[in-house]
Short mmCIF file of C-alpha atoms in Angstrom, two decimals:
data_model
loop_
_atom_site.label_atom_id
_atom_site.label_comp_id
_atom_site.label_asym_id
_atom_site.label_seq_id
_atom_site.Cartn_x
_atom_site.Cartn_y
_atom_site.Cartn_z
CA VAL A 2 91.54 90.75 96.36
CA ALA A 3 94.03 92.16 98.09
CA LYS A 4 91.98 95.01 99.56
CA ALA A 5 89.49 92.23 100.59
CA THR A 6 92.18 90.24 101.88
CA ALA A 7 93.81 93.68 103.86
CA LYS A 8 90.29 94.43 105.64
CA ARG A 9 89.85 90.70 106.56
CA CYS A 10 93.36 90.44 108.21
CA GLY A 11 92.78 93.62 110.01
CA LEU A 12 95.28 95.88 107.90
CA LEU A 13 92.53 98.36 106.10
CA GLY A 14 89.42 100.00 107.58
CA GLY A 15 88.34 102.74 110.12
CA LEU A 16 89.74 105.95 108.70
CA SER A 17 93.15 104.97 108.38
CA GLY A 18 95.08 102.98 105.97
CA VAL A 19 95.12 103.60 101.78
CA ALA A 20 95.47 100.19 99.36
CA LEU A 21 97.46 101.19 96.14
CA THR A 22 98.46 98.59 93.25
CA ALA A 23 101.91 98.99 92.19
CA ALA A 24 100.99 100.93 88.76
CA GLU A 25 98.86 103.59 90.85
CA TRP A 26 101.92 103.47 93.21
CA ASN A 27 104.47 103.69 90.06
CA SER A 28 101.79 106.49 88.86
CA LEU A 29 102.16 109.07 91.25
CA SER A 30 104.23 111.48 91.15
CA PRO A 31 107.34 111.68 94.05
CA ALA A 32 105.50 114.46 95.81
CA SER A 33 102.17 112.66 95.73
CA GLN A 34 104.11 109.14 96.67
CA ARG A 35 105.00 111.07 99.99
CA GLU A 36 102.06 112.84 100.65
CA VAL A 37 100.36 108.86 100.46
CA LEU A 38 103.18 107.15 102.19
CA PRO A 39 101.97 108.02 105.90
CA GLU A 40 98.72 106.44 105.39
CA LEU A 41 100.08 103.77 102.91
CA THR A 42 99.26 99.92 104.41
CA VAL A 43 98.59 97.61 101.13
CA LEU A 44 100.92 98.04 97.99
CA ALA A 45 99.33 95.25 95.57
CA ALA A 46 100.75 93.61 92.74
CA ALA A 47 104.33 94.85 92.92
CA LYS A 48 106.98 93.35 91.63
CA PRO A 49 110.92 93.78 93.37
CA LYS A 50 111.20 97.03 91.55
CA ASP A 51 108.04 98.71 92.54
CA LYS A 52 108.98 97.28 96.47
CA LEU A 53 112.54 99.18 95.82
CA SER A 54 110.87 101.98 94.80
CA LEU A 55 108.50 101.85 98.04
CA LEU A 56 111.26 100.95 100.26
CA GLN A 57 113.88 103.76 99.34
CA ALA A 58 110.82 106.53 99.78
CA LEU A 59 109.98 105.28 102.91
CA GLN A 60 113.84 105.64 103.91
CA SER A 61 113.94 108.57 102.46
CA ALA A 62 111.10 109.85 104.61
CA GLY A 63 113.63 109.32 107.48
CA GLU A 64 112.18 105.78 108.40
CA VAL A 65 113.81 102.50 109.54
CA VAL A 66 112.95 99.66 107.05
CA GLY A 67 112.47 96.28 107.36
CA CYS A 68 112.14 93.73 104.62
CA CYS A 69 111.09 89.99 104.89
CA CYS A 70 112.20 88.06 101.40
CA SER A 71 111.85 84.82 100.19
CA HIS A 72 112.73 84.94 96.89
CA LEU A 73 115.88 85.18 94.58
CA GLU A 74 114.19 88.25 92.97
CA ASP A 75 114.25 89.84 95.85
CA VAL A 76 117.81 90.02 97.01
CA PRO A 77 118.21 93.75 96.18
CA LEU A 78 115.51 94.79 98.56
CA LEU A 79 117.40 92.89 101.65
CA GLU A 80 120.70 95.07 100.87
CA ALA A 81 119.00 97.86 100.56
CA SER A 82 116.86 97.56 103.43
CA ASP A 83 118.10 98.76 107.29
CA LEU A 84 116.83 95.46 108.37
CA SER A 85 116.44 91.93 106.60
CA PHE A 86 114.67 88.86 107.60
CA ALA A 87 114.05 85.49 105.56
CA THR A 88 112.85 82.39 106.73
CA ARG A 89 114.21 79.10 107.41
CA TYR A 90 112.44 77.00 104.44
CA THR A 91 110.44 78.64 102.36
CA GLY A 92 113.00 80.87 101.25
CA HIS A 93 115.85 80.47 98.83
CA GLU A 94 119.28 80.03 99.90
CA VAL A 95 120.68 82.73 98.27
CA VAL A 96 118.49 85.25 100.46
CA ARG A 97 118.63 83.27 103.42
CA GLN A 98 122.74 83.80 103.20
CA ARG A 99 122.09 87.49 102.25
CA ALA A 100 119.53 88.26 105.45
CA ASP A 101 120.13 89.41 108.67
CA VAL A 102 117.96 87.59 110.66
CA VAL A 103 116.88 84.01 109.42
CA CYS A 104 113.79 82.84 111.14
CA GLN A 105 114.10 79.04 112.05
CA ASP A 106 110.73 78.41 111.26
CA ASP A 107 108.47 79.86 108.69
CA SER A 108 105.48 80.98 110.65
CA CYS A 109 104.58 84.73 110.92
CA ASP A 110 104.24 84.46 114.83
CA SER A 111 108.01 84.13 114.66
CA LEU A 112 108.82 86.88 112.35
CA VAL A 113 106.54 89.36 114.63
CA SER A 114 108.39 88.23 118.06
CA ALA A 115 111.38 88.87 116.04
CA ILE A 116 110.54 92.43 115.31
CA VAL A 117 109.06 93.14 118.68
CA SER A 118 111.83 91.87 120.37
CA GLY A 119 114.30 94.00 117.97
CA ARG A 120 112.44 97.06 118.85
CA CYS A 121 112.39 96.23 122.30
CA PHE A 122 116.03 95.78 122.71
CA HIS A 123 116.68 99.13 120.23
CA TYR A 124 114.53 100.76 122.95
CA LYS A 125 116.07 99.84 126.17
CA ILE A 126 119.66 100.72 124.53
CA ARG A 127 118.84 104.16 123.78
CA ARG A 128 117.62 104.53 127.04
CA PHE A 129 120.83 103.29 128.62
CA LEU A 130 122.96 105.29 126.15
CA GLN A 131 121.00 108.01 126.80
CA PHE A 132 121.26 108.07 131.12
CA ARG A 133 124.84 107.07 130.68
CA THR A 134 125.37 110.21 128.39
CA VAL A 135 123.53 112.88 130.55
CA PHE A 136 125.12 111.16 134.11
CA ASN A 137 128.79 111.25 132.25
CA ILE A 138 127.97 115.37 131.06
CA VAL A 139 126.51 116.31 134.20
CA GLY A 140 128.74 115.11 136.63
CA PRO A 141 132.12 116.18 135.41
CA CYS A 142 130.65 120.03 134.69
CA LEU A 143 128.65 120.31 138.33
CA ALA A 144 132.67 119.67 139.52
CA LEU A 145 133.72 121.64 136.87
CA PHE A 146 131.29 124.32 137.60
CA GLY A 147 132.21 124.18 141.60
CA ALA A 148 135.67 124.33 141.04
CA SER A 149 135.67 127.25 139.26
CA ALA A 150 133.49 129.00 141.38
CA GLY A 151 135.20 128.05 144.29
CA VAL A 152 132.63 125.75 145.66
CA ASP A 153 132.48 122.20 146.11
CA ILE A 154 129.67 121.01 144.68
CA LEU A 155 130.47 117.45 144.71
CA TYR A 156 132.83 115.93 146.80
CA ALA A 157 135.14 113.31 144.80
CA ILE A 158 134.15 110.82 147.19
CA GLN A 159 130.79 111.22 146.15
CA MET A 160 131.46 111.26 142.19
CA LEU A 161 133.02 108.09 143.42
CA TRP A 162 130.12 106.52 144.96
CA MET A 163 127.65 108.14 142.08
CA LYS A 164 130.26 105.88 139.91
CA VAL A 165 130.07 102.97 141.79
CA VAL A 166 125.62 103.03 142.22
CA VAL A 167 125.42 103.59 138.83
CA ASP A 168 127.86 100.97 137.35
CA ILE A 169 126.00 98.37 140.23
#
């Protein structure tokens, strides 16, 4: 049933995507789990401990893991995940209190929109920090190199002008 639903939703099909039941996942050795993990798309009939096992396997593979939960038995997942989501109306109150993000409606579209926005913000913040780090390292290094070589590569007024332009 889960495989058929995943195919109808477009999660499975083509050359990529693997669907496993929780029993199949648990029967795999840790090495086999790591091998299947990049292609795993659906984990069917999973109990909270099975979901936690998958979450820990993803985190050990270096992935950032987000989790959307609504039931009380999923609270350990919320605590173990890097980012946790809850729904406002259908979720349990304890889940809403423990979640990092609470969607104001129970629409899947809102959840997807929140994830896309979060990824966009994360990407922009990383790019900004990368730019500032490079700028704040290269400028003083050029000035020090020029001073040690006895050549003025960047004059003080040029350094101040670059700072003003970048800060705008």
